[in-house]
Amino acid sequence: MAYHGRHSGDVISSPPPVSSNPSENRKRILTGLRPSGPSHVGHYAGAFTQWLDLQNDFESFFLLADYQVSDYAENLPWIRWGLWEVTLDWLGVGLDPDRSFFVIESGVPEFAELTLHLSWFLGLGHLQRNPTLKAELADLENKADTVPVAFFNYPVMQVSNILLPLAHLVPVGDDQLPHIEMTRDVAMRFNRRFGETFVVPEGRVGKVPRLVGIDGKGKMGTSAGNAIFLKDTEETLRTKIRGMFTDPKRLRATDPGTVEGNPVFMYHDAFNPNTAEVDDLKTRYRAGTVGDVEVKDRLFDAMNTLLTPIRERRAYWAERPSDIRDVLRHGTTEMKRRAEPVMARVRTALSLDYLHDGPPPPPEGAP
Ligand code: TRP
């Protein structure tokens, strides 16, 4: 419903009820990802395992944040492709579209509208002090002149993503916590000034920190050439693990090796549920009585066991594109349905209902 279409007789002083369906009274999570390509095992360990747990207890909105992919306008073909890839990954790991909602960000224009309104409540200085943004901006330093305005909009968009569905909890990686802090700040200030409108959300960081890439250099990244993707075949998985960096100082299997900071053992800790085997490998590695090949073969077995059912579910859905379209349409439509009353309330709070009655009395001091 467009606000300028309201009839003068409509009652607008009290906001429309957010929900009349009791299942919608469950606490909600909203979280998301930029769909710039297929997901890797770092996403799985750091985010998806936590989401899988939470979807049992919370009404869950999983957002495909297409509008936040950097260089959006340059990357349209990648985003179109990446959105399907990420959706397949989510279905593959077992996020359940019968219980949870998969939402296409740009399919809910209310996000953009709320972003515009909330940009009045966030100072540029505040954004520039946000450590995550600061780091991203530093990466862009040499093209400072060409940084698009959208770069500064994206954290506000993220605030809108969280506030619009009235999410209670936002499970994220620790680099996203400054954005949650901003969200809380905006929600509290808006509520104080205009009356209870938004839920003040909590952030929650998962147990597994950022995973290093198979090159052992930086964190695993979709386009960094150091990722194991959820969709990798068994052969690709084997090749990637065989080529992983280990302890660079260890030349022979009989040399005592270092376990700490060794990518292969970090992956064992993250993905091998057989802790007795992992402990044994560590002991023998330190003593110089096990070779890299055996350590890697055990890792391959563990990861392949984990990824096989994911691969299979992914393949199942990949053959059913029209079902996937239904999933995305359903989640996006539901998000929009929830967004509309909240947006109506925001417009009322901001006195955008100009056509509701005649001209208002002049404010104090008006000429
Ligand atoms: N910015 C997040 C990332 O880069 C993705 C994201 C967009 C998000 N909107 C969100 C995460 C809302 C949590 C809540 O990973």
mmCIF file of C-alpha atoms and ligand atoms in Angstrom:
data_model
loop_
_atom_site.group_PDB
_atom_site.id
_atom_site.type_symbol
_atom_site.label_atom_id
_atom_site.label_comp_id
_atom_site.label_asym_id
_atom_site.label_seq_id
_atom_site.Cartn_x
_atom_site.Cartn_y
_atom_site.Cartn_z
ATOM 1 C CA MET A 1 0.000 0.000 0.000
ATOM 2 C CA ALA A 2 1.482 3.323 -1.032
ATOM 3 C CA TYR A 3 1.188 5.971 1.671
ATOM 4 C CA HIS A 4 -0.012 8.695 -0.668
ATOM 5 C CA GLY A 5 -2.846 6.408 -1.686
ATOM 6 C CA ARG A 6 -4.385 6.405 1.764
ATOM 7 C CA HIS A 7 -7.942 7.714 2.055
ATOM 8 C CA SER A 8 -8.516 10.590 4.390
ATOM 9 C CA GLY A 9 -10.832 8.486 6.534
ATOM 10 C CA ASP A 10 -8.216 5.794 7.288
ATOM 11 C CA VAL A 11 -7.069 5.512 10.862
ATOM 12 C CA ILE A 12 -3.316 5.857 10.905
ATOM 13 C CA SER A 13 -2.563 6.875 14.479
ATOM 14 C CA SER A 14 -1.896 3.307 15.588
ATOM 15 C CA PRO A 15 0.401 1.167 13.456
ATOM 16 C CA PRO A 16 -1.033 -1.862 11.702
ATOM 17 C CA PRO A 17 -0.372 -5.071 13.631
ATOM 18 C CA VAL A 18 2.908 -6.594 12.530
ATOM 19 C CA SER A 19 1.484 -10.071 12.544
ATOM 20 C CA SER A 20 -1.669 -11.976 13.246
ATOM 21 C CA ASN A 21 -0.096 -15.370 12.714
ATOM 22 C CA PRO A 22 1.151 -16.881 15.997
ATOM 23 C CA SER A 23 4.104 -18.595 14.296
ATOM 24 C CA GLU A 24 5.347 -15.138 13.418
ATOM 25 C CA ASN A 25 5.645 -14.389 17.108
ATOM 26 C CA ARG A 26 8.614 -16.705 17.407
ATOM 27 C CA LYS A 27 11.840 -14.790 17.779
ATOM 28 C CA ARG A 28 13.453 -13.997 14.475
ATOM 29 C CA ILE A 29 16.913 -14.059 13.007
ATOM 30 C CA LEU A 30 18.073 -12.263 9.943
ATOM 31 C CA THR A 31 21.447 -12.920 8.458
ATOM 32 C CA GLY A 32 22.908 -12.898 5.009
ATOM 33 C CA LEU A 33 25.672 -13.093 2.528
ATOM 34 C CA ARG A 34 26.820 -11.200 -0.525
ATOM 35 C CA PRO A 35 26.175 -13.607 -3.397
ATOM 36 C CA SER A 36 29.373 -12.988 -5.301
ATOM 37 C CA GLY A 37 30.015 -16.672 -6.068
ATOM 38 C CA PRO A 38 29.735 -20.177 -4.645
ATOM 39 C CA SER A 39 30.244 -20.649 -0.905
ATOM 40 C CA HIS A 40 33.339 -22.293 0.522
ATOM 41 C CA VAL A 41 34.022 -24.412 3.576
ATOM 42 C CA GLY A 42 34.962 -21.255 5.490
ATOM 43 C CA HIS A 43 31.355 -20.075 5.102
ATOM 44 C CA TYR A 44 30.233 -23.483 6.252
ATOM 45 C CA ALA A 45 32.362 -23.603 9.407
ATOM 46 C CA GLY A 46 31.978 -19.938 10.284
ATOM 47 C CA ALA A 47 28.346 -19.310 9.431
ATOM 48 C CA PHE A 48 26.186 -22.097 8.029
ATOM 49 C CA THR A 49 26.628 -24.554 10.925
ATOM 50 C CA GLN A 50 25.387 -21.866 13.289
ATOM 51 C CA TRP A 51 22.480 -20.971 10.993
ATOM 52 C CA LEU A 52 21.486 -24.639 10.783
ATOM 53 C CA ASP A 53 21.242 -24.802 14.568
ATOM 54 C CA LEU A 54 19.359 -21.548 14.853
ATOM 55 C CA GLN A 55 16.757 -22.310 12.199
ATOM 56 C CA ASN A 56 15.293 -24.904 14.590
ATOM 57 C CA ASP A 57 14.519 -22.319 17.244
ATOM 58 C CA PHE A 58 14.057 -19.079 15.361
ATOM 59 C CA GLU A 59 11.992 -17.927 12.484
ATOM 60 C CA SER A 60 14.820 -17.373 10.034
ATOM 61 C CA PHE A 61 15.360 -14.956 7.196
ATOM 62 C CA PHE A 62 18.425 -15.674 5.077
ATOM 63 C CA LEU A 63 19.278 -12.744 2.888
ATOM 64 C CA LEU A 64 20.966 -12.823 -0.496
ATOM 65 C CA ALA A 65 22.446 -9.350 -0.240
ATOM 66 C CA ASP A 66 22.867 -8.771 -3.958
ATOM 67 C CA TYR A 67 22.811 -5.039 -3.579
ATOM 68 C CA GLN A 68 25.862 -5.149 -1.339
ATOM 69 C CA VAL A 69 28.226 -6.903 -3.704
ATOM 70 C CA SER A 70 31.023 -4.425 -4.213
ATOM 71 C CA ASP A 71 31.225 -2.880 -7.662
ATOM 72 C CA TYR A 72 27.587 -3.876 -8.069
ATOM 73 C CA ALA A 73 27.110 -2.188 -11.417
ATOM 74 C CA GLU A 74 30.299 -3.775 -12.781
ATOM 75 C CA ASN A 75 29.421 -7.230 -11.537
ATOM 76 C CA LEU A 76 25.874 -7.866 -12.691
ATOM 77 C CA PRO A 77 26.601 -11.152 -14.522
ATOM 78 C CA TRP A 78 28.538 -12.434 -11.490
ATOM 79 C CA ILE A 79 25.733 -11.530 -9.122
ATOM 80 C CA ARG A 80 23.079 -13.153 -11.294
ATOM 81 C CA TRP A 81 25.152 -16.339 -11.296
ATOM 82 C CA GLY A 82 26.346 -16.064 -7.702
ATOM 83 C CA LEU A 83 22.824 -15.724 -6.346
ATOM 84 C CA TRP A 84 21.888 -19.138 -7.743
ATOM 85 C CA GLU A 85 25.135 -20.676 -6.564
ATOM 86 C CA VAL A 86 24.660 -19.458 -2.994
ATOM 87 C CA THR A 87 21.037 -20.598 -3.011
ATOM 88 C CA LEU A 88 22.152 -24.079 -4.093
ATOM 89 C CA ASP A 89 24.765 -24.072 -1.322
ATOM 90 C CA TRP A 90 22.164 -23.114 1.278
ATOM 91 C CA LEU A 91 19.815 -25.840 0.099
ATOM 92 C CA GLY A 92 22.760 -28.232 -0.038
ATOM 93 C CA VAL A 93 23.843 -27.699 3.564
ATOM 94 C CA GLY A 94 20.261 -28.149 4.726
ATOM 95 C CA LEU A 95 18.858 -24.703 5.322
ATOM 96 C CA ASP A 96 15.205 -25.565 5.039
ATOM 97 C CA PRO A 97 13.007 -23.447 2.767
ATOM 98 C CA ASP A 98 9.884 -24.979 4.316
ATOM 99 C CA ARG A 99 10.753 -23.419 7.650
ATOM 100 C CA SER A 100 12.984 -20.499 6.715
ATOM 101 C CA PHE A 101 12.833 -17.707 4.195
ATOM 102 C CA PHE A 102 15.405 -17.118 1.464
ATOM 103 C CA VAL A 103 15.178 -13.454 0.545
ATOM 104 C CA ILE A 104 16.518 -11.559 -2.461
ATOM 105 C CA GLU A 105 17.485 -8.169 -1.102
ATOM 106 C CA SER A 106 16.745 -6.164 -4.238
ATOM 107 C CA GLY A 107 13.338 -7.863 -4.489
ATOM 108 C CA VAL A 108 12.210 -5.923 -1.430
ATOM 109 C CA PRO A 109 12.385 -2.233 -2.371
ATOM 110 C CA GLU A 110 11.418 -1.336 1.206
ATOM 111 C CA PHE A 111 15.044 -2.071 2.127
ATOM 112 C CA ALA A 112 16.131 0.736 -0.181
ATOM 113 C CA GLU A 113 13.440 3.068 1.083
ATOM 114 C CA LEU A 114 14.322 2.468 4.729
ATOM 115 C CA THR A 115 17.997 2.951 3.869
ATOM 116 C CA LEU A 116 17.209 6.409 2.594
ATOM 117 C CA HIS A 117 15.329 7.359 5.764
ATOM 118 C CA LEU A 118 17.884 5.859 8.133
ATOM 119 C CA SER A 119 20.766 7.573 6.385
ATOM 120 C CA TRP A 120 19.576 10.662 8.271
ATOM 121 C CA PHE A 121 20.313 8.886 11.527
ATOM 122 C CA LEU A 122 23.894 7.845 10.855
ATOM 123 C CA GLY A 123 26.712 10.355 10.723
ATOM 124 C CA LEU A 124 29.391 10.040 8.077
ATOM 125 C CA GLY A 125 31.929 10.331 10.900
ATOM 126 C CA HIS A 126 30.330 7.357 12.619
ATOM 127 C CA LEU A 127 30.662 5.339 9.421
ATOM 128 C CA GLN A 128 34.262 6.379 8.940
ATOM 129 C CA ARG A 129 35.117 5.158 12.452
ATOM 130 C CA ASN A 130 33.554 1.744 11.804
ATOM 131 C CA PRO A 131 36.625 -0.557 11.764
ATOM 132 C CA THR A 132 35.245 -2.916 9.104
ATOM 133 C CA LEU A 133 34.459 -0.038 6.796
ATOM 134 C CA LYS A 134 37.775 1.581 7.567
ATOM 135 C CA ALA A 135 39.613 -1.552 6.476
ATOM 136 C CA GLU A 136 37.557 -1.832 3.282
ATOM 137 C CA LEU A 137 38.131 1.834 2.564
ATOM 138 C CA ALA A 138 41.884 1.416 3.066
ATOM 139 C CA ASP A 139 41.812 -1.262 0.363
ATOM 140 C CA LEU A 140 40.227 1.295 -1.962
ATOM 141 C CA GLU A 141 42.707 4.028 -1.045
ATOM 142 C CA ASN A 142 44.290 4.313 -4.458
ATOM 143 C CA LYS A 143 40.898 4.847 -6.027
ATOM 144 C CA ALA A 144 39.583 7.168 -3.330
ATOM 145 C CA ASP A 145 38.138 9.495 -5.961
ATOM 146 C CA THR A 146 36.008 6.830 -7.517
ATOM 147 C CA VAL A 147 34.602 5.195 -4.375
ATOM 148 C CA PRO A 148 30.889 5.130 -5.129
ATOM 149 C CA VAL A 149 28.412 6.692 -2.712
ATOM 150 C CA ALA A 150 26.928 3.190 -2.522
ATOM 151 C CA PHE A 151 29.970 2.155 -0.516
ATOM 152 C CA PHE A 152 28.795 4.389 2.293
ATOM 153 C CA ASN A 153 25.199 3.285 1.803
ATOM 154 C CA TYR A 154 25.915 -0.378 2.245
ATOM 155 C CA PRO A 155 26.227 -0.356 6.053
ATOM 156 C CA VAL A 156 22.998 1.643 6.228
ATOM 157 C CA MET A 157 21.423 -0.952 3.943
ATOM 158 C CA GLN A 158 22.620 -3.606 6.359
ATOM 159 C CA VAL A 159 21.006 -1.717 9.239
ATOM 160 C CA SER A 160 17.773 -1.708 7.208
ATOM 161 C CA ASN A 161 18.117 -5.414 6.419
ATOM 162 C CA ILE A 162 18.140 -6.162 10.131
ATOM 163 C CA LEU A 163 15.566 -3.635 11.346
ATOM 164 C CA LEU A 164 12.883 -4.112 8.709
ATOM 165 C CA PRO A 165 12.013 -7.729 9.636
ATOM 166 C CA LEU A 166 12.255 -6.760 13.334
ATOM 167 C CA ALA A 167 15.010 -9.337 13.841
ATOM 168 C CA HIS A 168 16.005 -10.185 17.401
ATOM 169 C CA LEU A 169 19.251 -11.949 16.646
ATOM 170 C CA VAL A 170 21.875 -11.588 13.907
ATOM 171 C CA PRO A 171 24.357 -14.447 13.620
ATOM 172 C CA VAL A 172 27.485 -13.142 11.883
ATOM 173 C CA GLY A 173 31.260 -13.279 11.631
ATOM 174 C CA ASP A 174 33.129 -11.045 14.059
ATOM 175 C CA ASP A 175 33.996 -8.561 11.293
ATOM 176 C CA GLN A 176 30.279 -7.745 11.086
ATOM 177 C CA LEU A 177 29.888 -6.789 14.742
ATOM 178 C CA PRO A 178 30.543 -3.079 14.152
ATOM 179 C CA HIS A 179 27.565 -3.090 11.767
ATOM 180 C CA ILE A 180 25.371 -4.687 14.434
ATOM 181 C CA GLU A 181 26.534 -2.056 16.911
ATOM 182 C CA MET A 182 25.453 0.641 14.442
ATOM 183 C CA THR A 183 22.129 -1.101 13.974
ATOM 184 C CA ARG A 184 21.473 -1.111 17.700
ATOM 185 C CA ASP A 185 22.426 2.530 17.955
ATOM 186 C CA VAL A 186 20.106 3.585 15.118
ATOM 187 C CA ALA A 187 17.225 1.481 16.473
ATOM 188 C CA MET A 188 17.535 2.922 19.967
ATOM 189 C CA ARG A 189 17.739 6.494 18.781
ATOM 190 C CA PHE A 190 14.815 6.086 16.377
ATOM 191 C CA ASN A 191 12.679 4.439 19.081
ATOM 192 C CA ARG A 192 13.494 7.112 21.642
ATOM 193 C CA ARG A 193 12.575 9.887 19.285
ATOM 194 C CA PHE A 194 9.542 8.391 17.519
ATOM 195 C CA GLY A 195 8.241 5.703 19.859
ATOM 196 C CA GLU A 196 8.837 1.941 19.825
ATOM 197 C CA THR A 197 9.260 1.019 16.181
ATOM 198 C CA PHE A 198 12.234 -1.312 15.861
ATOM 199 C CA VAL A 199 13.527 -4.288 17.792
ATOM 200 C CA VAL A 200 17.027 -3.632 19.145
ATOM 201 C CA PRO A 201 18.872 -6.735 17.891
ATOM 202 C CA GLU A 202 21.716 -8.750 19.366
ATOM 203 C CA GLY A 203 24.680 -10.008 17.361
ATOM 204 C CA ARG A 204 25.997 -13.510 17.791
ATOM 205 C CA VAL A 205 29.384 -14.694 16.622
ATOM 206 C CA GLY A 206 29.888 -18.379 15.804
ATOM 207 C CA LYS A 207 32.413 -20.629 17.498
ATOM 208 C CA VAL A 208 34.738 -21.155 14.537
ATOM 209 C CA PRO A 209 36.805 -18.075 13.662
ATOM 210 C CA ARG A 210 37.695 -17.164 10.082
ATOM 211 C CA LEU A 211 39.276 -20.097 8.321
ATOM 212 C CA VAL A 212 42.650 -19.664 6.577
ATOM 213 C CA GLY A 213 42.887 -20.477 2.898
ATOM 214 C CA ILE A 214 44.569 -23.646 1.622
ATOM 215 C CA ASP A 215 47.622 -21.484 0.847
ATOM 216 C CA GLY A 216 47.884 -20.705 4.563
ATOM 217 C CA LYS A 217 48.308 -17.004 3.744
ATOM 218 C CA GLY A 218 45.103 -15.091 4.384
ATOM 219 C CA LYS A 219 41.517 -15.967 5.155
ATOM 220 C CA MET A 220 39.716 -18.160 2.676
ATOM 221 C CA GLY A 221 38.041 -16.054 -0.002
ATOM 222 C CA THR A 222 35.734 -16.792 -2.916
ATOM 223 C CA SER A 223 37.968 -15.051 -5.442
ATOM 224 C CA ALA A 224 41.292 -15.467 -3.613
ATOM 225 C CA GLY A 225 42.148 -18.760 -5.338
ATOM 226 C CA ASN A 226 42.614 -20.423 -1.931
ATOM 227 C CA ALA A 227 39.152 -21.829 -1.269
ATOM 228 C CA ILE A 228 37.590 -25.257 -1.049
ATOM 229 C CA PHE A 229 34.063 -24.834 -2.348
ATOM 230 C CA LEU A 230 31.095 -26.805 -1.078
ATOM 231 C CA LYS A 231 30.427 -27.865 -4.647
ATOM 232 C CA ASP A 232 33.965 -29.121 -5.333
ATOM 233 C CA THR A 233 34.010 -32.687 -6.620
ATOM 234 C CA GLU A 234 35.761 -35.453 -4.746
ATOM 235 C CA GLU A 235 38.704 -35.233 -7.175
ATOM 236 C CA THR A 236 39.029 -31.475 -6.765
ATOM 237 C CA LEU A 237 38.829 -31.817 -3.007
ATOM 238 C CA ARG A 238 41.591 -34.428 -3.031
ATOM 239 C CA THR A 239 43.834 -32.301 -5.234
ATOM 240 C CA LYS A 240 43.325 -29.190 -3.137
ATOM 241 C CA ILE A 241 44.046 -30.971 0.136
ATOM 242 C CA ARG A 242 47.124 -32.686 -1.330
ATOM 243 C CA GLY A 243 48.433 -29.241 -2.288
ATOM 244 C CA MET A 244 47.747 -27.584 1.064
ATOM 245 C CA PHE A 245 50.446 -25.734 2.936
ATOM 246 C CA THR A 246 51.644 -27.357 6.136
ATOM 247 C CA ASP A 247 54.642 -26.630 8.336
ATOM 248 C CA PRO A 248 57.139 -24.988 5.934
ATOM 249 C CA LYS A 249 60.111 -25.860 8.171
ATOM 250 C CA ARG A 250 59.428 -29.556 8.057
ATOM 251 C CA LEU A 251 61.265 -31.248 5.201
ATOM 252 C CA ARG A 252 60.934 -34.955 6.037
ATOM 253 C CA ALA A 253 58.264 -37.053 7.733
ATOM 254 C CA THR A 254 60.796 -37.831 10.449
ATOM 255 C CA ASP A 255 61.300 -34.137 11.341
ATOM 256 C CA PRO A 256 59.300 -32.999 14.365
ATOM 257 C CA GLY A 257 56.553 -30.698 13.033
ATOM 258 C CA THR A 258 54.520 -27.783 14.359
ATOM 259 C CA VAL A 259 50.781 -28.201 14.740
ATOM 260 C CA GLU A 260 49.905 -24.657 15.834
ATOM 261 C CA GLY A 261 49.102 -22.366 12.918
ATOM 262 C CA ASN A 262 49.413 -25.313 10.532
ATOM 263 C CA PRO A 263 46.494 -25.068 8.082
ATOM 264 C CA VAL A 264 46.059 -28.829 7.771
ATOM 265 C CA PHE A 265 45.564 -29.170 11.513
ATOM 266 C CA MET A 266 43.315 -26.108 11.654
ATOM 267 C CA TYR A 267 41.101 -27.861 9.131
ATOM 268 C CA HIS A 268 41.238 -31.091 11.139
ATOM 269 C CA ASP A 269 40.046 -29.110 14.167
ATOM 270 C CA ALA A 270 37.254 -27.505 12.151
ATOM 271 C CA PHE A 271 36.045 -30.485 10.106
ATOM 272 C CA ASN A 272 37.181 -33.793 11.581
ATOM 273 C CA PRO A 273 34.703 -34.927 14.242
ATOM 274 C CA ASN A 274 36.991 -37.813 15.265
ATOM 275 C CA THR A 275 38.940 -35.960 17.957
ATOM 276 C CA ALA A 276 40.810 -39.080 19.058
ATOM 277 C CA GLU A 277 42.222 -39.461 15.550
ATOM 278 C CA VAL A 278 43.112 -35.764 15.409
ATOM 279 C CA ASP A 279 44.890 -35.942 18.784
ATOM 280 C CA ASP A 280 46.829 -38.986 17.669
ATOM 281 C CA LEU A 281 47.902 -37.305 14.422
ATOM 282 C CA LYS A 282 49.023 -34.217 16.310
ATOM 283 C CA THR A 283 51.107 -36.258 18.751
ATOM 284 C CA ARG A 284 52.775 -38.181 15.959
ATOM 285 C CA TYR A 285 53.293 -35.038 13.882
ATOM 286 C CA ARG A 286 55.105 -33.335 16.757
ATOM 287 C CA ALA A 287 57.221 -36.436 17.271
ATOM 288 C CA GLY A 288 58.051 -36.797 13.581
ATOM 289 C CA THR A 289 56.371 -40.179 13.223
ATOM 290 C CA VAL A 290 53.712 -39.349 10.666
ATOM 291 C CA GLY A 291 54.030 -37.968 7.152
ATOM 292 C CA ASP A 292 52.114 -35.040 5.662
ATOM 293 C CA VAL A 293 50.476 -37.397 3.203
ATOM 294 C CA GLU A 294 48.784 -39.441 5.910
ATOM 295 C CA VAL A 295 47.633 -36.333 7.772
ATOM 296 C CA LYS A 296 46.175 -34.995 4.544
ATOM 297 C CA ASP A 297 44.548 -38.289 3.594
ATOM 298 C CA ARG A 298 42.744 -38.402 6.948
ATOM 299 C CA LEU A 299 41.625 -34.807 6.389
ATOM 300 C CA PHE A 300 40.359 -35.695 2.941
ATOM 301 C CA ASP A 301 38.331 -38.588 4.397
ATOM 302 C CA ALA A 302 36.770 -36.361 7.042
ATOM 303 C CA MET A 303 35.946 -33.520 4.675
ATOM 304 C CA ASN A 304 34.676 -35.801 1.967
ATOM 305 C CA THR A 305 32.326 -37.457 4.449
ATOM 306 C CA LEU A 306 31.039 -34.023 5.388
ATOM 307 C CA LEU A 307 30.713 -32.729 1.834
ATOM 308 C CA THR A 308 29.246 -35.799 0.120
ATOM 309 C CA PRO A 309 25.658 -35.341 1.343
ATOM 310 C CA ILE A 310 25.916 -31.590 0.707
ATOM 311 C CA ARG A 311 27.043 -32.276 -2.862
ATOM 312 C CA GLU A 312 24.182 -34.731 -3.326
ATOM 313 C CA ARG A 313 21.498 -32.379 -2.034
ATOM 314 C CA ARG A 314 22.975 -29.613 -4.145
ATOM 315 C CA ALA A 315 22.798 -31.814 -7.240
ATOM 316 C CA TYR A 316 19.188 -32.726 -6.437
ATOM 317 C CA TRP A 317 18.156 -29.074 -6.349
ATOM 318 C CA ALA A 318 20.311 -28.101 -9.321
ATOM 319 C CA GLU A 319 18.011 -30.247 -11.457
ATOM 320 C CA ARG A 320 14.955 -28.365 -10.213
ATOM 321 C CA PRO A 321 15.427 -24.703 -11.114
ATOM 322 C CA SER A 322 11.716 -23.965 -11.080
ATOM 323 C CA ASP A 323 11.469 -25.235 -7.475
ATOM 324 C CA ILE A 324 14.361 -22.954 -6.583
ATOM 325 C CA ARG A 325 12.564 -20.051 -8.181
ATOM 326 C CA ASP A 326 9.547 -20.883 -6.008
ATOM 327 C CA VAL A 327 11.727 -20.927 -2.890
ATOM 328 C CA LEU A 328 13.187 -17.520 -3.682
ATOM 329 C CA ARG A 329 9.854 -16.058 -4.702
ATOM 330 C CA HIS A 330 8.199 -17.348 -1.546
ATOM 331 C CA GLY A 331 10.879 -15.993 0.815
ATOM 332 C CA THR A 332 11.117 -12.647 -0.923
ATOM 333 C CA THR A 333 7.337 -12.210 -0.993
ATOM 334 C CA GLU A 334 7.067 -13.058 2.687
ATOM 335 C CA MET A 335 9.789 -10.558 3.573
ATOM 336 C CA LYS A 336 7.948 -7.914 1.600
ATOM 337 C CA ARG A 337 4.698 -8.741 3.355
ATOM 338 C CA ARG A 338 6.397 -8.233 6.728
ATOM 339 C CA ALA A 339 8.170 -5.099 5.537
ATOM 340 C CA GLU A 340 5.080 -3.222 4.438
ATOM 341 C CA PRO A 341 3.477 -2.571 7.864
ATOM 342 C CA VAL A 342 6.826 -1.678 9.398
ATOM 343 C CA MET A 343 7.510 0.733 6.565
ATOM 344 C CA ALA A 344 4.043 2.246 6.961
ATOM 345 C CA ARG A 345 4.838 2.837 10.599
ATOM 346 C CA VAL A 346 8.153 4.503 9.763
ATOM 347 C CA ARG A 347 6.468 6.822 7.263
ATOM 348 C CA THR A 348 3.894 7.788 9.858
ATOM 349 C CA ALA A 349 6.618 8.347 12.452
ATOM 350 C CA LEU A 350 8.399 10.646 10.033
ATOM 351 C CA SER A 351 5.144 12.521 9.289
ATOM 352 C CA LEU A 352 5.202 11.609 5.640
ATOM 353 C CA ASP A 353 1.413 11.369 5.614
ATOM 354 C CA TYR A 354 1.056 14.857 4.086
ATOM 355 C CA LEU A 355 -2.253 14.113 2.436
ATOM 356 C CA HIS A 356 -3.936 12.669 5.489
ATOM 357 C CA ASP A 357 -5.749 15.879 6.417
ATOM 358 C CA GLY A 358 -5.657 19.527 5.496
ATOM 359 C CA PRO A 359 -2.679 21.753 6.192
ATOM 360 C CA PRO A 360 -1.398 21.373 9.791
ATOM 361 C CA PRO A 361 -1.209 24.303 12.202
ATOM 362 C CA PRO A 362 2.002 26.277 11.662
ATOM 363 C CA PRO A 363 4.929 25.197 13.909
ATOM 364 C CA GLU A 364 6.091 27.546 16.621
ATOM 365 C CA GLY A 365 7.995 30.509 15.270
ATOM 366 C CA ALA A 366 6.596 30.136 11.770
ATOM 367 C CA PRO A 367 6.352 33.410 9.875
HETATM 368 N N1 TRP B 1 27.637 -7.555 4.893
HETATM 369 C C1 TRP B 1 27.472 -8.976 5.098
HETATM 370 C C2 TRP B 1 28.710 -9.684 4.589
HETATM 371 O O1 TRP B 1 29.493 -9.105 3.882
HETATM 372 C C3 TRP B 1 26.245 -9.527 4.409
HETATM 373 C C4 TRP B 1 24.982 -8.934 4.942
HETATM 374 C C5 TRP B 1 24.155 -8.064 4.296
HETATM 375 C C6 TRP B 1 24.415 -9.161 6.223
HETATM 376 N N2 TRP B 1 23.092 -7.739 5.072
HETATM 377 C C7 TRP B 1 23.211 -8.379 6.256
HETATM 378 C C8 TRP B 1 24.771 -9.933 7.339
HETATM 379 C C9 TRP B 1 22.420 -8.348 7.382
HETATM 380 C C10 TRP B 1 23.955 -9.897 8.463
HETATM 381 C C11 TRP B 1 22.796 -9.106 8.494
HETATM 382 O O2 TRP B 1 28.892 -10.851 4.875
#
